[in-house]
GROMACS .gro file of C-alpha atoms in nm:
model
  288
    1MET     CA    1 -16.265   7.813   6.703
    2SER     CA    2 -16.000   7.629   6.839
    3MET     CA    3 -15.831   7.931   6.992
    4ALA     CA    4 -16.159   8.019   7.142
    5THR     CA    5 -16.205   7.669   7.296
    6THR     CA    6 -15.855   7.657   7.398
    7GLY     CA    7 -15.886   7.937   7.639
    8LEU     CA    8 -16.191   7.829   7.825
    9LEU     CA    9 -16.032   7.490   7.854
   10ALA     CA   10 -15.741   7.641   8.002
   11LYS     CA   11 -15.908   7.846   8.229
   12THR     CA   12 -16.160   7.565   8.370
   13LEU     CA   13 -15.849   7.342   8.443
   14ASN     CA   14 -15.657   7.602   8.595
   15GLU     CA   15 -15.943   7.732   8.819
   16HIS     CA   16 -16.065   7.393   8.916
   17GLN     CA   17 -15.760   7.163   8.910
   18ALA     CA   18 -15.741   7.042   9.271
   19THR     CA   19 -16.108   6.972   9.256
   20LEU     CA   20 -16.104   6.796   8.904
   21LEU     CA   21 -15.771   6.627   9.035
   22GLU     CA   22 -15.934   6.463   9.307
   23VAL     CA   23 -16.240   6.344   9.118
   24TRP     CA   24 -16.027   6.176   8.860
   25LEU     CA   25 -15.821   6.019   9.120
   26GLY     CA   26 -16.115   5.875   9.314
   27GLY     CA   27 -16.242   5.737   8.990
   28MET     CA   28 -15.892   5.585   8.885
   29LEU     CA   29 -15.826   5.422   9.243
   30SER     CA   30 -16.172   5.299   9.264
   31ARG     CA   31 -16.142   5.070   8.928
   32MET     CA   32 -15.795   4.966   9.039
   33VAL     CA   33 -15.794   4.555   9.091
   34ARG     CA   34 -15.434   4.571   9.271
   35ARG     CA   35 -15.479   4.818   9.593
   36ASP     CA   36 -15.178   4.869   9.766
   37LYS     CA   37 -15.028   5.204   9.907
   38VAL     CA   38 -14.732   5.209   9.638
   39ALA     CA   39 -14.918   5.180   9.346
   40GLU     CA   40 -15.194   5.450   9.499
   41GLY     CA   41 -14.888   5.681   9.552
   42GLU     CA   42 -14.746   5.611   9.196
   43ILE     CA   43 -15.084   5.730   9.053
   44ARG     CA   44 -15.133   6.002   9.240
   45GLN     CA   45 -14.775   6.113   9.177
   46GLN     CA   46 -14.823   6.085   8.776
   47ALA     CA   47 -15.189   6.228   8.775
   48THR     CA   48 -15.028   6.544   8.958
   49ARG     CA   49 -14.764   6.590   8.761
   50PHE     CA   50 -14.975   6.525   8.428
   51LEU     CA   51 -15.307   6.739   8.494
   52PRO     CA   52 -15.094   7.096   8.519
   53GLU     CA   53 -14.867   6.996   8.268
   54VAL     CA   54 -15.184   6.975   8.031
   55ALA     CA   55 -15.325   7.306   8.163
   56ALA     CA   56 -15.013   7.490   8.106
   57THR     CA   57 -14.967   7.317   7.731
   58VAL     CA   58 -15.334   7.432   7.632
   59GLU     CA   59 -15.329   7.789   7.776
   60LYS     CA   60 -14.990   7.856   7.604
   61SER     CA   61 -14.996   7.636   7.265
   62GLN     CA   62 -15.396   7.759   7.203
   63ASN     CA   63 -15.440   7.465   6.991
   64TYR     CA   64 -15.494   7.085   7.010
   65GLU     CA   65 -15.276   6.933   6.820
   66PHE     CA   66 -15.127   6.682   7.024
   67ASP     CA   67 -14.864   6.576   6.774
   68SER     CA   68 -14.735   6.955   6.737
   69PRO     CA   69 -14.368   7.036   6.921
   70ALA     CA   70 -14.616   7.229   7.166
   71TRP     CA   71 -14.721   6.917   7.316
   72ALA     CA   72 -14.359   6.755   7.341
   73ASP     CA   73 -14.366   6.733   7.736
   74VAL     CA   74 -14.697   6.609   7.754
   75ARG     CA   75 -14.592   6.339   7.522
   76GLN     CA   76 -14.262   6.265   7.715
   77THR     CA   77 -14.468   6.229   8.018
   78LEU     CA   78 -14.744   5.999   7.873
   79ALA     CA   79 -14.424   5.782   7.746
   80GLU     CA   80 -14.299   5.744   8.072
   81ILE     CA   81 -14.591   5.633   8.227
   82SER     CA   82 -14.672   5.406   7.953
   83MET     CA   83 -14.356   5.261   7.963
   84GLY     CA   84 -14.382   5.221   8.395
   85ARG     CA   85 -14.667   5.016   8.327
   86VAL     CA   86 -14.529   4.811   8.118
   87ARG     CA   87 -14.257   4.689   8.374
   88GLN     CA   88 -14.534   4.635   8.638
   89GLY     CA   89 -14.750   4.441   8.418
   90TYR     CA   90 -15.069   4.611   8.348
   91SER     CA   91 -15.257   4.596   8.030
   92SER     CA   92 -15.257   4.809   7.753
   93THR     CA   93 -15.616   4.889   7.872
   94ASP     CA   94 -15.505   4.978   8.212
   95THR     CA   95 -15.252   5.203   8.050
   96ALA     CA   96 -15.499   5.376   7.833
   97ALA     CA   97 -15.746   5.423   8.146
   98PHE     CA   98 -15.527   5.686   8.276
   99ILE     CA   99 -15.619   5.902   8.024
  100PHE     CA  100 -15.969   5.823   7.924
  101SER     CA  101 -16.105   5.812   8.296
  102LEU     CA  102 -16.044   6.193   8.325
  103LYS     CA  103 -16.282   6.251   8.056
  104GLU     CA  104 -16.554   6.219   8.252
  105PRO     CA  105 -16.513   6.433   8.513
  106LEU     CA  106 -16.356   6.702   8.305
  107PHE     CA  107 -16.693   6.703   8.088
  108ALA     CA  108 -16.901   6.728   8.410
  109LEU     CA  109 -16.670   7.036   8.521
  110VAL     CA  110 -16.738   7.207   8.169
  111ARG     CA  111 -17.108   7.141   8.192
  112GLN     CA  112 -17.105   7.272   8.521
  113THR     CA  113 -16.888   7.573   8.478
  114MET     CA  114 -17.054   7.684   8.125
  115ALA     CA  115 -17.392   7.591   8.175
  116HIS     CA  116 -17.555   7.918   8.038
  117GLU     CA  117 -17.339   7.827   7.721
  118PRO     CA  118 -17.488   7.543   7.558
  119ASP     CA  119 -17.300   7.604   7.208
  120THR     CA  120 -16.992   7.655   7.417
  121ILE     CA  121 -17.044   7.361   7.594
  122THR     CA  122 -17.067   7.126   7.278
  123ALA     CA  123 -16.742   7.311   7.126
  124VAL     CA  124 -16.534   7.242   7.395
  125MET     CA  125 -16.617   6.880   7.476
  126THR     CA  126 -16.595   6.816   7.085
  127GLU     CA  127 -16.237   6.958   7.045
  128ALA     CA  128 -16.110   6.826   7.419
  129GLY     CA  129 -16.268   6.510   7.373
  130SER     CA  130 -16.094   6.441   7.034
  131LEU     CA  131 -15.764   6.567   7.244
  132PHE     CA  132 -15.767   6.334   7.519
  133ASP     CA  133 -15.877   6.055   7.267
  134ARG     CA  134 -15.569   6.126   7.086
  135MET     CA  135 -15.385   6.085   7.395
  136GLY     CA  136 -15.541   5.798   7.503
  137LEU     CA  137 -15.442   5.613   7.194
  138PHE     CA  138 -15.065   5.787   7.214
  139THR     CA  139 -15.070   5.579   7.503
  140ILE     CA  140 -15.156   5.247   7.374
  141GLU     CA  141 -14.862   5.329   7.119
  142GLU     CA  142 -14.612   5.381   7.345
  143TYR     CA  143 -14.733   5.077   7.545
  144GLN     CA  144 -14.712   4.850   7.277
  145ARG     CA  145 -14.367   4.977   7.146
  146GLY     CA  146 -14.254   4.926   7.505
  147ARG     CA  147 -14.398   4.588   7.547
  148GLU     CA  148 -14.218   4.478   7.197
  149SER     CA  149 -13.923   4.634   7.355
  150VAL     CA  150 -13.964   4.389   7.644
  151ILE     CA  151 -14.012   4.117   7.452
  152MET     CA  152 -13.725   4.190   7.235
  153ARG     CA  153 -13.471   4.192   7.516
  154GLN     CA  154 -13.618   3.862   7.656
  155GLN     CA  155 -13.557   3.677   7.365
  156GLN     CA  156 -13.202   3.771   7.364
  157GLU     CA  157 -13.125   3.711   7.721
  158LEU     CA  158 -13.316   3.353   7.653
  159LEU     CA  159 -13.092   3.335   7.360
  160GLU     CA  160 -12.788   3.430   7.548
  161LEU     CA  161 -12.896   3.136   7.850
  162SER     CA  162 -12.925   2.884   7.598
  163THR     CA  163 -12.598   2.907   7.452
  164PRO     CA  164 -12.373   2.851   7.741
  165VAL     CA  165 -11.991   2.790   7.660
  166VAL     CA  166 -11.848   2.555   7.946
  167GLN     CA  167 -11.481   2.497   8.012
  168LEU     CA  168 -11.442   2.128   8.050
  169TRP     CA  169 -11.048   2.107   8.080
  170LYS     CA  170 -10.734   2.337   8.037
  171ASP     CA  171 -10.766   2.451   7.694
  172VAL     CA  172 -11.092   2.252   7.622
  173LEU     CA  173 -11.437   2.444   7.592
  174ALA     CA  174 -11.791   2.254   7.522
  175LEU     CA  175 -12.055   2.440   7.368
  176PRO     CA  176 -12.395   2.229   7.406
  177LEU     CA  177 -12.693   2.312   7.179
  178ILE     CA  178 -13.032   2.242   7.237
  179GLY     CA  179 -13.328   2.366   6.991
  180THR     CA  180 -13.330   2.527   6.653
  181LEU     CA  181 -13.030   2.678   6.515
  182ASP     CA  182 -13.094   2.971   6.294
  183SER     CA  183 -12.957   3.304   6.205
  184ALA     CA  184 -13.000   3.497   6.532
  185ARG     CA  185 -12.898   3.228   6.722
  186THR     CA  186 -12.586   3.130   6.546
  187GLN     CA  187 -12.459   3.523   6.584
  188VAL     CA  188 -12.520   3.460   6.944
  189VAL     CA  189 -12.311   3.116   6.955
  190MET     CA  190 -12.077   3.228   6.771
  191GLU     CA  191 -11.979   3.578   6.997
  192ASN     CA  192 -12.018   3.364   7.316
  193LEU     CA  193 -11.755   3.081   7.156
  194LEU     CA  194 -11.548   3.324   7.034
  195GLN     CA  195 -11.522   3.532   7.352
  196LYS     CA  196 -11.453   3.215   7.599
  197ILE     CA  197 -11.198   3.156   7.372
  198ILE     CA  198 -11.042   3.472   7.407
  199ASP     CA  199 -11.088   3.476   7.784
  200THR     CA  200 -10.949   3.069   7.857
  201GLY     CA  201 -10.706   3.066   7.551
  202ALA     CA  202 -10.873   2.737   7.455
  203SER     CA  203 -10.745   2.588   7.163
  204ILE     CA  204 -11.047   2.310   7.100
  205ALA     CA  205 -11.389   2.393   7.111
  206ILE     CA  206 -11.654   2.086   7.127
  207ILE     CA  207 -11.943   2.189   6.957
  208ASP     CA  208 -12.248   1.920   7.063
  209ILE     CA  209 -12.543   1.917   6.885
  210THR     CA  210 -12.709   1.631   7.091
  211GLY     CA  211 -12.998   1.835   7.132
  212VAL     CA  212 -13.055   1.987   6.809
  213PRO     CA  213 -13.345   1.827   6.672
  214THR     CA  214 -13.291   1.830   6.282
  215VAL     CA  215 -12.979   1.940   6.059
  216ASP     CA  216 -13.059   2.091   5.726
  217THR     CA  217 -12.820   2.268   5.474
  218LEU     CA  218 -12.883   2.608   5.703
  219VAL     CA  219 -12.828   2.465   6.034
  220ALA     CA  220 -12.498   2.275   5.874
  221GLN     CA  221 -12.375   2.608   5.712
  222HIS     CA  222 -12.424   2.759   6.058
  223LEU     CA  223 -12.243   2.528   6.194
  224LEU     CA  224 -11.932   2.527   5.956
  225LYS     CA  225 -11.920   2.946   6.000
  226THR     CA  226 -11.886   2.898   6.375
  227VAL     CA  227 -11.605   2.650   6.337
  228ALA     CA  228 -11.450   2.880   6.090
  229ALA     CA  229 -11.450   3.170   6.300
  230ALA     CA  230 -11.319   2.986   6.609
  231ARG     CA  231 -11.016   2.904   6.398
  232LEU     CA  232 -10.951   3.225   6.281
  233MET     CA  233 -10.958   3.253   6.709
  234GLY     CA  234 -10.673   2.998   6.692
  235ALA     CA  235 -10.916   2.727   6.857
  236ASP     CA  236 -10.999   2.382   6.611
  237CYS     CA  237 -11.374   2.264   6.639
  238ILE     CA  238 -11.496   1.922   6.728
  239ILE     CA  239 -11.868   1.853   6.652
  240SER     CA  240 -12.038   1.568   6.881
  241GLY     CA  241 -12.405   1.456   6.873
  242ILE     CA  242 -12.374   1.310   6.531
  243ARG     CA  243 -12.648   1.075   6.542
  244PRO     CA  244 -12.735   0.822   6.265
  245GLN     CA  245 -13.012   1.040   6.110
  246ILE     CA  246 -12.818   1.334   6.120
  247ALA     CA  247 -12.524   1.174   5.916
  248GLN     CA  248 -12.786   1.052   5.681
  249THR     CA  249 -12.883   1.362   5.645
  250ILE     CA  250 -12.587   1.530   5.597
  251VAL     CA  251 -12.440   1.312   5.333
  252HIS     CA  252 -12.786   1.351   5.140
  253LEU     CA  253 -12.745   1.720   5.156
  254GLY     CA  254 -12.387   1.720   5.035
  255VAL     CA  255 -12.258   1.866   5.333
  256ASN     CA  256 -11.856   1.871   5.304
  257LEU     CA  257 -11.771   1.825   5.697
  258GLU     CA  258 -11.438   1.648   5.596
  259ASP     CA  259 -11.182   1.859   5.745
  260VAL     CA  260 -11.438   1.872   6.087
  261THR     CA  261 -11.367   1.606   6.347
  262THR     CA  262 -11.700   1.462   6.438
  263LYS     CA  263 -11.822   1.220   6.684
  264ALA     CA  264 -12.118   1.059   6.786
  265THR     CA  265 -12.132   1.141   7.171
  266LEU     CA  266 -11.963   1.451   7.400
  267ALA     CA  267 -11.770   1.172   7.553
  268ASP     CA  268 -11.593   1.051   7.269
  269ALA     CA  269 -11.555   1.424   7.159
  270PHE     CA  270 -11.418   1.507   7.484
  271LEU     CA  271 -11.158   1.198   7.484
  272VAL     CA  272 -11.067   1.288   7.138
  273ALA     CA  273 -10.977   1.638   7.297
  274LEU     CA  274 -10.783   1.554   7.579
  275LYS     CA  275 -10.544   1.358   7.320
  276ARG     CA  276 -10.483   1.652   7.185
  277VAL     CA  277 -10.374   1.871   7.469
  278GLY     CA  278 -10.158   1.602   7.576
  279ALA     CA  279 -10.394   1.506   7.888
  280ASN     CA  280 -10.294   1.150   8.019
  281VAL     CA  281 -10.627   0.999   8.039
  282THR     CA  282 -10.762   0.661   7.948
  283ARG     CA  283 -11.155   0.589   7.931
  284ALA     CA  284 -11.291   0.346   8.147
  285GLU     CA  285 -11.443   0.047   8.039
  286GLN     CA  286 -11.820  -0.004   8.073
  287SER     CA  287 -11.839  -0.336   8.261
  288TYR     CA  288 -12.170  -0.561   8.295
   0.00000   0.00000   0.00000
């Protein structure tokens, strides 16, 4: 039955394409929340591309197997449309509506053109309906995949922004850490620090953990790995921001920081770094 109904569907799509396109567009545009010329023009362009592509594929493939190679171009078009909707801030429902809103005018056209063949109408609508349902679900799947990709990229960008490496002095870098230090963030921290060491030729890097709320065994291990990597690049590290609670925790955990210089504040660490690089700087006394 599929081959017979695909031929009828292809004929209907090809002979009444212009009418179907205008009715479909009219329905979509009337339901748009954000009405502007750019958005309307883009939807019109997408629909004008999609409808002939579907008609040609139905006619050529003679099947409704949307996952088959014959439908690859249509899937590609829908994937591009879905990804575009992600970037523009549409919801997954709005994205799927691009397909689902086509069913009503298409079925109305099928009933009109095949009015004297009720059995054929039922067969065409049943099989074509399943095809368009699968297309709609595909757009949702692609939307979700695109959304996850955007979220992951944004998370990576936030990680990079939250681990700035700044040059405090010639040969002295500072890496202020704020928030939780997990494995993923440690990797970004290490990469940024090592790249900055290469770029500047710095010999000392201050890792300030004043903004790290807690230090457990895992965090301590991450810090030690970063220190070791920096040493391999020829830079020594000083860890600052060691508060009393953190000091007690490190001792309790048995973490060995004996070969790492630690200071209570970034100012103290900076003074040590300046002395090591031979800078003639004296610390100002605080007056009361």
